[in-house]
Coordinates of C-alpha atoms in Angstrom, one line a residue:
M127 CA -15.9 -6.8 28.5
A128 CA -18.8 -4.4 28.1
M129 CA -21.0 -2.8 25.5
S130 CA -20.0 0.6 24.3
I131 CA -22.1 3.7 24.9
I132 CA -22.0 5.7 21.6
T133 CA -21.2 3.1 19.0
K134 CA -22.5 -0.4 18.5
G135 CA -20.0 -3.1 19.3
V136 CA -18.0 -4.6 22.1
S137 CA -15.3 -2.9 24.2
L138 CA -12.4 -5.0 25.4
H139 CA -9.8 -4.4 28.1
G140 CA -11.6 -1.6 29.9
G141 CA -12.4 0.2 26.7
L142 CA -9.0 0.2 25.1
L143 CA -10.2 -1.7 22.1
H144 CA -13.5 -1.6 20.4
I145 CA -14.8 -4.3 18.1
T146 CA -17.5 -3.4 15.5
N147 CA -18.5 -4.7 12.1
I148 CA -16.4 -2.1 10.4
T149 CA -13.3 -2.9 12.3
Q150 CA -13.7 -6.6 11.6
I151 CA -14.2 -6.0 7.9
F152 CA -11.0 -3.9 7.6
Q153 CA -9.0 -6.2 9.8
T154 CA -9.9 -9.1 7.5
F155 CA -8.9 -6.9 4.5
I156 CA -5.5 -6.2 6.1
F157 CA -4.9 -9.9 6.7
I158 CA -5.7 -10.7 3.1
I159 CA -3.4 -8.0 1.8
S160 CA -0.6 -9.1 4.2
I161 CA -1.0 -12.7 3.0
I162 CA -0.5 -11.6 -0.6
I163 CA 2.5 -9.5 0.3
L164 CA 4.0 -12.4 2.2
Q165 CA 4.0 -14.4 -1.0
L166 CA 6.9 -12.2 -2.1
T167 CA 9.1 -13.6 0.6
S168 CA 7.4 -17.0 1.4
F169 CA 8.2 -18.5 -2.0
Y170 CA 11.2 -18.4 -4.2
P171 CA 10.6 -15.9 -7.0
R172 CA 11.6 -18.2 -10.0
K173 CA 10.8 -21.7 -11.0
V174 CA 11.9 -24.1 -13.8
W175 CA 9.1 -25.2 -16.1
T176 CA 9.8 -28.2 -18.5
P177 CA 7.4 -30.3 -20.6
Q178 CA 8.8 -33.5 -19.0
Y179 CA 7.7 -32.2 -15.5
G180 CA 4.6 -30.3 -16.7
S181 CA 1.8 -32.8 -16.1
L182 CA -0.3 -32.8 -13.0
R183 CA 0.6 -36.3 -12.1
Q184 CA 4.3 -35.6 -12.3
Q185 CA 3.9 -32.6 -10.0
L186 CA 1.8 -34.4 -7.4
F187 CA 3.8 -37.6 -7.1
N188 CA 7.3 -36.7 -8.2
S189 CA 9.8 -33.9 -7.5
F190 CA 12.1 -32.0 -9.8
V191 CA 15.7 -31.5 -8.5
Y192 CA 18.3 -29.2 -10.0
Y193 CA 21.0 -26.9 -8.9
R194 CA 18.8 -24.0 -8.0
T195 CA 20.6 -21.6 -5.7
K196 CA 21.1 -19.0 -8.4
I197 CA 18.0 -19.9 -10.5
V198 CA 15.4 -19.4 -7.8
N199 CA 17.3 -16.7 -5.8
K200 CA 17.6 -19.0 -2.8
M201 CA 20.2 -16.7 -1.3
G202 CA 17.7 -13.9 -1.0
E203 CA 18.5 -11.7 2.1
Q204 CA 15.0 -12.1 3.7
F205 CA 15.4 -15.9 3.9
K206 CA 18.5 -15.6 6.1
I207 CA 17.1 -13.2 8.7
I208 CA 15.5 -15.0 11.7
E209 CA 13.6 -11.9 12.9
Y210 CA 11.8 -11.3 9.6
P211 CA 8.5 -13.0 10.5
L212 CA 8.4 -11.5 14.0
I213 CA 8.8 -8.0 12.6
L214 CA 6.0 -8.6 10.1
L215 CA 3.8 -9.8 13.0
F216 CA 4.5 -6.5 14.9
I217 CA 3.4 -4.5 11.8
V218 CA 0.2 -6.5 11.2
T219 CA -0.7 -6.6 14.9
G220 CA -0.2 -2.8 15.3
A221 CA -2.4 -2.2 12.2
V222 CA -5.1 -4.5 13.5
F223 CA -5.0 -2.9 17.0
L224 CA -5.0 0.7 15.6
I225 CA -8.2 0.0 13.6
S226 CA -10.0 -1.2 16.8
T227 CA -8.5 1.3 19.3
N228 CA -10.9 3.3 21.4
D229 CA -8.6 5.1 23.8
L230 CA -5.8 7.7 23.3
I231 CA -3.4 5.4 25.2
S232 CA -4.0 2.4 22.9
V233 CA -3.9 4.7 19.9
F234 CA -0.3 5.6 20.7
L235 CA 0.7 2.0 21.6
S236 CA -0.8 0.7 18.4
I237 CA 0.7 3.3 16.0
E238 CA 4.1 2.9 17.6
L239 CA 4.0 -0.9 17.5
Q240 CA 3.2 -0.7 13.7
S241 CA 5.8 2.1 13.1
Y242 CA 8.6 0.4 15.0
G243 CA 8.1 -2.7 12.9
L244 CA 8.3 -0.7 9.7
Y245 CA 11.4 1.1 10.9
L246 CA 13.1 -2.3 11.6
L247 CA 11.9 -3.7 8.4
S248 CA 13.3 -0.8 6.4
T249 CA 16.8 -1.4 7.7
I250 CA 16.7 -5.2 7.9
Y251 CA 18.9 -5.6 4.8
R252 CA 22.0 -4.9 6.8
N253 CA 24.5 -4.8 4.0
S254 CA 22.6 -2.1 2.1
E255 CA 23.8 1.4 2.7
L256 CA 20.7 2.9 0.9
A257 CA 18.3 0.8 3.0
T258 CA 20.0 1.9 6.2
T259 CA 19.8 5.6 5.2
G260 CA 16.2 5.3 4.2
G261 CA 15.3 3.5 7.4
L262 CA 17.0 6.2 9.5
I263 CA 15.2 9.0 7.7
Y264 CA 11.9 7.1 8.2
F265 CA 12.7 6.5 11.9
L266 CA 13.7 10.2 12.7
L267 CA 10.7 11.7 10.9
G268 CA 8.4 9.0 12.2
G269 CA 9.6 10.0 15.7
L270 CA 8.8 13.6 15.0
S271 CA 5.2 12.6 13.9
S272 CA 4.8 10.6 17.1
C273 CA 5.6 13.8 19.0
F274 CA 2.6 15.6 17.3
I275 CA 0.4 12.6 18.2
L276 CA 1.6 12.8 21.9
L277 CA 1.1 16.6 22.0
G278 CA -2.4 16.2 20.6
T279 CA -3.2 13.5 23.1
G280 CA -2.0 15.7 26.0
L281 CA -4.1 18.6 24.8
L282 CA -7.2 16.4 24.5
Y283 CA -6.7 15.0 27.9
A284 CA -6.0 18.4 29.5
N285 CA -9.3 19.8 28.2
S286 CA -11.6 16.7 28.5
G287 CA -10.1 14.9 31.5
T288 CA -10.5 11.5 29.7
T289 CA -8.4 9.4 27.4
N290 CA -11.4 7.4 26.2
L291 CA -12.5 8.4 22.6
E292 CA -16.2 7.8 23.4
G293 CA -15.9 10.3 26.3
L294 CA -14.5 12.7 23.7
Y295 CA -17.4 12.1 21.4
V296 CA -19.9 12.8 24.2
I297 CA -18.1 16.1 25.0
A298 CA -18.1 17.0 21.4
A299 CA -21.8 16.4 21.1
I300 CA -22.9 18.3 24.3
S301 CA -20.4 21.2 24.1
E302 CA -22.4 22.7 21.1
T303 CA -25.8 22.5 22.8
T304 CA -27.3 25.7 23.9
N305 CA -27.5 26.4 27.7
S306 CA -25.2 23.5 28.3
Y307 CA -23.2 23.7 31.6
A308 CA -20.6 21.5 29.9
S309 CA -19.8 24.3 27.5
V310 CA -18.4 26.3 30.5
W311 CA -15.7 23.7 31.0
Y312 CA -15.2 22.2 27.6
Q313 CA -14.3 24.8 24.9
P314 CA -15.0 23.6 21.3
Y315 CA -12.2 25.6 19.8
Y316 CA -9.8 24.0 22.2
I317 CA -10.9 20.5 21.3
N318 CA -10.7 21.5 17.6
L319 CA -7.1 22.7 18.1
S320 CA -6.2 19.5 19.9
L321 CA -7.7 17.3 17.2
L322 CA -5.9 19.3 14.5
V323 CA -2.5 18.8 16.2
F324 CA -3.4 15.1 16.8
S325 CA -4.2 14.7 13.1
V326 CA -0.9 16.3 12.0
G327 CA 1.0 13.3 13.4
F328 CA -1.1 10.9 11.4
L329 CA -0.8 13.0 8.2
F330 CA 2.9 12.6 8.7
K331 CA 2.6 8.8 8.9
I332 CA 0.5 8.6 5.7
S333 CA 2.8 11.1 3.8
A334 CA 0.0 13.6 3.1
A335 CA 1.2 17.0 1.9
P336 CA 2.7 19.3 3.4
F337 CA 4.2 16.5 5.5
H338 CA 5.2 14.3 2.6
F339 CA 8.8 15.2 2.2
W340 CA 10.2 12.0 3.7
S341 CA 8.1 9.7 1.5
P342 CA 9.9 9.9 -1.9
D343 CA 13.4 9.4 -0.3
V344 CA 12.3 6.5 1.9
Y345 CA 10.3 4.8 -0.9
D346 CA 13.3 5.0 -3.2
A347 CA 16.0 3.9 -0.7
I348 CA 14.4 0.9 1.0
P349 CA 14.0 -2.5 -0.8
T350 CA 11.0 -2.8 -3.0
I351 CA 9.5 -5.6 -0.8
V352 CA 9.6 -3.3 2.2
T353 CA 8.1 -0.4 0.2
T354 CA 5.1 -2.6 -0.4
F355 CA 4.4 -2.8 3.4
V356 CA 5.1 0.9 3.9
A357 CA 2.9 2.0 1.0
I358 CA -0.2 -0.1 1.9
I359 CA -0.5 -1.6 5.4
A360 CA 0.4 1.6 7.3
K361 CA -2.1 3.7 5.4
I362 CA -5.1 1.4 5.6
S363 CA -5.0 1.3 9.4
I364 CA -4.6 5.0 9.9
F365 CA -7.3 6.0 7.4
V366 CA -9.8 3.6 9.0
F367 CA -8.9 4.9 12.5
L368 CA -9.5 8.5 11.3
L369 CA -12.8 7.5 9.8
E370 CA -14.5 7.1 13.2
I371 CA -13.0 10.2 14.7
V372 CA -14.2 12.3 11.7
H373 CA -17.6 10.7 11.7
Y374 CA -18.3 11.5 15.4
T375 CA -16.8 15.0 15.5
S376 CA -17.4 16.6 12.1
S377 CA -21.0 17.4 12.7
Y378 CA -20.1 19.6 15.6
F379 CA -17.9 22.7 15.9
S380 CA -19.5 23.8 12.6
D381 CA -17.8 27.2 12.6
H382 CA -14.2 26.1 12.6
N383 CA -14.1 22.4 12.3
W384 CA -10.7 20.6 12.7
T385 CA -11.5 18.7 9.5
F386 CA -10.7 21.9 7.5
G387 CA -7.1 20.9 8.1
L388 CA -7.7 17.6 6.4
L389 CA -9.3 19.4 3.4
T390 CA -6.3 21.7 3.2
S391 CA -4.0 18.7 3.2
S392 CA -6.1 17.0 0.6
L393 CA -5.7 20.1 -1.7
L394 CA -2.0 20.3 -1.2
S395 CA -1.6 16.5 -1.7
L396 CA -3.5 16.6 -5.0
V397 CA -1.4 19.5 -6.4
I398 CA 2.1 18.5 -5.0
G399 CA 1.7 14.7 -5.8
T400 CA 0.8 15.5 -9.4
V401 CA 3.2 18.4 -10.2
A402 CA 6.3 17.0 -8.5
G403 CA 5.7 13.6 -10.1
L404 CA 6.2 15.1 -13.6
T405 CA 9.9 15.4 -13.1
Q406 CA 10.7 12.0 -11.7
F407 CA 12.8 9.4 -13.6
R408 CA 13.1 6.9 -10.7
I409 CA 10.1 4.5 -10.6
K410 CA 9.6 4.3 -6.8
R411 CA 9.9 8.1 -6.3
L412 CA 7.2 8.5 -9.0
L413 CA 5.1 5.9 -7.2
A414 CA 5.6 7.9 -3.9
Y415 CA 4.3 11.1 -5.5
S416 CA 1.5 9.0 -7.1
T417 CA 0.6 7.8 -3.6
I418 CA 0.5 11.4 -2.3
S419 CA -1.9 12.3 -5.0
H420 CA -4.2 9.3 -4.1
V421 CA -4.0 10.3 -0.5
G422 CA -5.4 13.6 -1.5
F423 CA -8.5 11.9 -3.0
I424 CA -8.9 9.7 0.1
L425 CA -8.6 12.7 2.4
L426 CA -11.2 14.6 0.3
A427 CA -13.7 11.8 0.7
L428 CA -12.9 11.5 4.4
S429 CA -13.3 15.2 5.2
I430 CA -16.7 15.6 3.5
A431 CA -18.1 12.9 5.9
S432 CA -21.4 12.3 4.1
V433 CA -22.9 8.9 3.3
E434 CA -21.9 9.1 -0.3
S435 CA -18.4 10.3 0.5
I436 CA -17.7 7.7 3.1
Q437 CA -18.8 5.0 0.6
A438 CA -16.4 6.5 -1.9
F439 CA -13.7 6.7 0.8
I440 CA -14.0 2.9 1.6
F441 CA -14.1 2.0 -2.0
Y442 CA -11.1 4.1 -2.8
I443 CA -9.0 2.6 0.0
I444 CA -9.8 -0.9 -1.3
Q445 CA -9.0 -0.2 -4.9
Y446 CA -5.9 1.8 -4.0
S447 CA -4.6 -1.1 -1.9
I448 CA -5.0 -3.8 -4.5
S449 CA -3.8 -1.6 -7.4
N450 CA -0.7 -0.5 -5.4
L451 CA 0.0 -4.1 -4.4
N452 CA -0.3 -5.2 -8.0
I453 CA 2.2 -2.6 -9.3
F454 CA 4.8 -3.6 -6.7
L455 CA 4.2 -7.3 -7.5
I456 CA 4.8 -6.5 -11.1
L457 CA 7.9 -4.5 -10.5
L458 CA 9.4 -7.3 -8.5
S459 CA 8.4 -9.9 -11.1
I460 CA 10.0 -7.8 -13.8
G461 CA 13.2 -7.6 -11.8
F462 CA 13.2 -11.4 -11.3
S463 CA 12.3 -12.1 -15.0
L464 CA 15.4 -10.1 -16.1
Y465 CA 17.6 -12.8 -14.5
Y466 CA 19.2 -14.1 -17.7
Y467 CA 19.4 -10.7 -19.5
I468 CA 22.3 -8.2 -19.5
T469 CA 22.5 -4.6 -20.7
D470 CA 25.2 -2.3 -21.8
N471 CA 23.5 0.8 -20.4
K472 CA 26.0 2.4 -18.0
D473 CA 23.2 4.0 -15.9
H474 CA 21.8 0.6 -15.2
L475 CA 25.2 -1.0 -14.3
V476 CA 26.1 1.5 -11.7
L477 CA 22.8 1.4 -9.7
L478 CA 23.3 0.8 -6.0
D479 CA 21.4 -1.9 -4.2
R480 CA 20.5 -3.7 -7.4
N481 CA 19.8 -7.0 -5.6
N482 CA 17.1 -5.6 -3.4
S483 CA 15.6 -3.2 -5.8
P484 CA 16.3 -4.5 -9.4
I485 CA 14.0 -2.0 -11.1
Q486 CA 14.9 1.6 -10.0
L487 CA 14.7 3.7 -13.2
I488 CA 11.8 4.1 -15.5
N489 CA 14.0 3.6 -18.5
Q490 CA 14.9 0.1 -17.2
L491 CA 11.4 -0.9 -18.4
R492 CA 12.2 0.2 -22.0
G493 CA 11.0 -2.3 -24.5
F494 CA 10.0 -4.8 -21.9
F495 CA 6.8 -5.7 -23.9
Y496 CA 9.1 -7.5 -26.4
L497 CA 10.6 -9.6 -23.6
N498 CA 7.4 -10.4 -21.6
P499 CA 4.1 -9.3 -23.1
F500 CA 1.9 -10.6 -20.3
L501 CA 3.6 -8.8 -17.5
S502 CA 3.8 -5.6 -19.6
L503 CA 0.0 -5.7 -20.3
S504 CA -0.7 -6.2 -16.5
L505 CA 1.6 -3.2 -15.8
A506 CA -0.2 -1.1 -18.4
I507 CA -3.7 -2.0 -17.1
T508 CA -2.7 -1.1 -13.5
I509 CA -1.1 2.2 -14.6
F510 CA -4.2 3.1 -16.6
S511 CA -6.3 2.4 -13.5
F512 CA -4.1 4.7 -11.5
A513 CA -4.6 7.4 -14.1
G514 CA -8.4 6.9 -13.8
I515 CA -9.1 5.7 -17.3
P516 CA -12.5 4.0 -17.8
P517 CA -13.7 1.3 -17.5
L518 CA -11.0 0.3 -15.0
I519 CA -11.6 0.3 -11.2
G520 CA -9.5 3.5 -10.6
F521 CA -11.9 5.5 -12.8
F522 CA -14.9 4.6 -10.7
A523 CA -13.1 5.3 -7.4
K524 CA -12.2 8.9 -8.6
Q525 CA -15.6 9.4 -10.0
M526 CA -17.3 8.5 -6.7
V527 CA -15.0 10.9 -4.7
L528 CA -15.6 13.8 -7.2
S529 CA -19.3 13.2 -7.3
A530 CA -19.5 13.3 -3.4
A531 CA -17.5 16.5 -3.4
L532 CA -19.8 18.2 -6.0
D533 CA -22.9 17.0 -4.1
S534 CA -21.5 18.6 -0.9
G535 CA -20.6 21.9 -2.5
Y536 CA -16.9 21.4 -2.8
V537 CA -16.7 22.6 -6.4
F538 CA -13.2 24.0 -6.3
L539 CA -11.7 20.8 -4.8
A540 CA -13.6 18.7 -7.4
L541 CA -12.1 20.8 -10.2
V542 CA -8.6 20.5 -8.7
G543 CA -9.1 16.7 -8.5
I544 CA -10.2 16.6 -12.2
L545 CA -7.3 18.7 -13.3
T546 CA -4.7 16.8 -11.3
S547 CA -6.0 13.5 -12.7
V548 CA -5.5 14.8 -16.2
I549 CA -2.0 16.2 -15.5
G550 CA -1.0 13.1 -13.6
A551 CA -1.9 10.9 -16.6
V552 CA 1.2 12.4 -18.2
Y553 CA 3.7 10.6 -16.0
Y554 CA 1.7 7.4 -16.0
L555 CA 1.6 7.3 -19.8
N556 CA 5.3 8.0 -19.9
I557 CA 5.8 4.6 -18.2
V558 CA 3.6 2.9 -20.8
K559 CA 5.5 4.7 -23.6
E560 CA 8.8 3.3 -22.3
V561 CA 7.4 -0.3 -22.1
F562 CA 5.6 -0.5 -25.4
F563 CA 7.1 2.0 -27.9
Y564 CA 10.8 1.4 -27.7
S565 CA 13.1 -1.5 -28.6
P566 CA 14.6 -3.3 -25.6
E567 CA 18.2 -2.6 -24.5
Y568 CA 18.5 -6.1 -23.0
K569 CA 20.1 -9.2 -24.5
V570 CA 20.5 -12.7 -23.3
N571 CA 23.6 -13.3 -21.2
P572 CA 26.0 -15.3 -23.5
V573 CA 27.0 -17.5 -20.6
L574 CA 23.4 -18.7 -20.2
E575 CA 22.4 -18.6 -23.9
N576 CA 24.4 -21.7 -24.7
A577 CA 24.4 -23.3 -21.3
T578 CA 22.6 -26.6 -20.7
I579 CA 21.4 -27.2 -17.1
K580 CA 20.8 -30.7 -15.9
G581 CA 18.0 -31.8 -13.5
N582 CA 16.5 -35.0 -12.3
I583 CA 12.8 -36.1 -11.8
I584 CA 12.7 -38.0 -8.5
G585 CA 10.0 -40.6 -7.9
S586 CA 8.1 -41.2 -4.7
N587 CA 10.5 -44.0 -3.9
G588 CA 13.4 -41.6 -3.9
L589 CA 15.0 -42.9 -7.1
V590 CA 15.8 -41.0 -10.3
E591 CA 13.1 -41.7 -12.9
K592 CA 14.4 -39.4 -15.6
S593 CA 17.2 -36.9 -16.3
V594 CA 16.1 -33.7 -17.9
D595 CA 18.1 -31.0 -19.7
F596 CA 16.8 -27.5 -19.8
N597 CA 18.1 -24.0 -20.6
Y598 CA 17.3 -20.4 -19.7
K599 CA 14.0 -20.4 -21.6
N600 CA 12.6 -22.8 -19.0
I601 CA 13.1 -20.4 -16.1
S602 CA 10.0 -18.4 -15.3
I603 CA 8.3 -16.4 -12.6
S604 CA 7.0 -18.6 -9.7
S605 CA 3.3 -19.6 -9.7
P606 CA 2.3 -17.7 -6.5
M607 CA 3.5 -14.4 -8.0
S608 CA 2.0 -15.0 -11.5
I609 CA -1.3 -16.1 -10.1
S610 CA -1.6 -13.1 -7.7
I611 CA -0.8 -10.7 -10.5
S612 CA -3.3 -12.4 -12.9
I613 CA -6.2 -12.3 -10.3
I614 CA -5.6 -8.7 -9.3
T615 CA -5.3 -7.5 -12.9
L616 CA -8.5 -9.3 -13.8
M617 CA -10.2 -7.6 -10.8
I618 CA -9.0 -4.2 -12.1
I619 CA -10.1 -4.7 -15.7
L620 CA -13.4 -6.6 -15.0
F621 CA -14.7 -4.4 -12.3
I622 CA -17.4 -3.1 -14.5
F623 CA -19.0 -6.5 -14.7
I624 CA -18.9 -7.2 -10.9
N625 CA -19.4 -3.6 -9.7
K626 CA -22.7 -4.4 -7.9
E627 CA -21.1 -6.7 -5.4
W628 CA -18.3 -4.2 -4.6
L629 CA -20.6 -1.2 -4.3
S630 CA -23.1 -3.1 -2.2
M631 CA -20.3 -4.1 0.2
G632 CA -19.4 -0.4 0.5
T633 CA -23.0 0.6 1.1
I634 CA -23.4 -2.0 3.9
V635 CA -20.2 -0.9 5.6
V636 CA -21.4 2.8 5.5
Q637 CA -24.8 1.7 6.9
F638 CA -23.1 0.1 9.9
L639 CA -21.4 3.5 10.6
F640 CA -24.3 5.8 10.0
N641 CA -27.1 3.7 11.6
N642 CA -25.4 3.6 15.0

């Protein structure tokens, strides 16, 4: 264990890992997001709520027993797979290590540990042909991106003679100084090229344009629970890892900086993510293109590398993560809440893999407001935040990025960001139109409509205290999911009242980075 040379913090395992205030903050954030995602699989999605068992005393001292295999989805695939928690551990461990990595060797080990976990998780639903196909696409193209990372690593090592990132930062700093003997051996343009190739691999992983082509297919094919991990955890760790590299190299090589590649990718992501999303009718494909557009904003803030832009970058990652998490929680909850409804729509009846991804088409949400107003309102609030409508949290995130771009002279990219936000609102508002402005196509299943289900309230002594009859109206979304959606939705809509705390946190994190 030793103190690091360039940055404040502690290096572990001979410099492979580097612990600083920023890494600890984002590792904690990843743990929090992972805990919330785990609620999707740690608890059964539905519960039975009856007045007879509704009091606090009843819930604390008694238990409610009923035939619940079908009602609570006890036969969910993830509950029958022994390896599930181990794979999730690989993903979270890889993400945590990648944030703290300080060596090209540990970079590759961390990103592969995280990626292999995501590949396995994508194909874990063994009876699903779609999930297997999506997982294979993800694996093959993920392997291609790893090749770019390895090639960049090899080029960096060939020119610098070190795999330690701090050594690379030293070389980057001294290779630009005048009359420096180091500039004879270390060529700035070569390091630039190496970093550019290195970054291409990570742009693949975060589905930034023009390396985004795998993302819509994989998002749509794999189960929705898995999509939540792919869309959030993988991106947080890679962005935070890139933050330090950009910070310590962007002030050098001013003529042809490698971060110009990130700016180009940002521009393409903004345009492609917005335009291609206009034609989508499948909800997860649309969310994939929405993610590409958001990645464009994040890359724009990252590439500028000023104090204001990094603050916007950190804030955008946080709000993107919680908003994206909320939309997937809501989609899964909508799927679970349609348990006792049926539809005559032939397009809905022939959908593949309906058990793992119950909501696949945008028109499946048609008229859902009349079935569940609260979930519909939460969905609308989150979508409005994605579109950047004030006073929701998404508006402030986009405004901070665009303000930083204008202050740094990136007027064209700022104009593109504004135009794509306006155009992107079209496909977001289409979802709202389907939910609120049409009559529902669903009707209650006749088998359940007249059915009476029996349950028993069991006392602490193990004896039956009361027999309870209930029907389909007593079946609702489980408390962990409904509480999580409620809290995140309130955070999105009430940000304007608690913005000082959020923005102060971002300022403090940026000061940690820039005051080193």
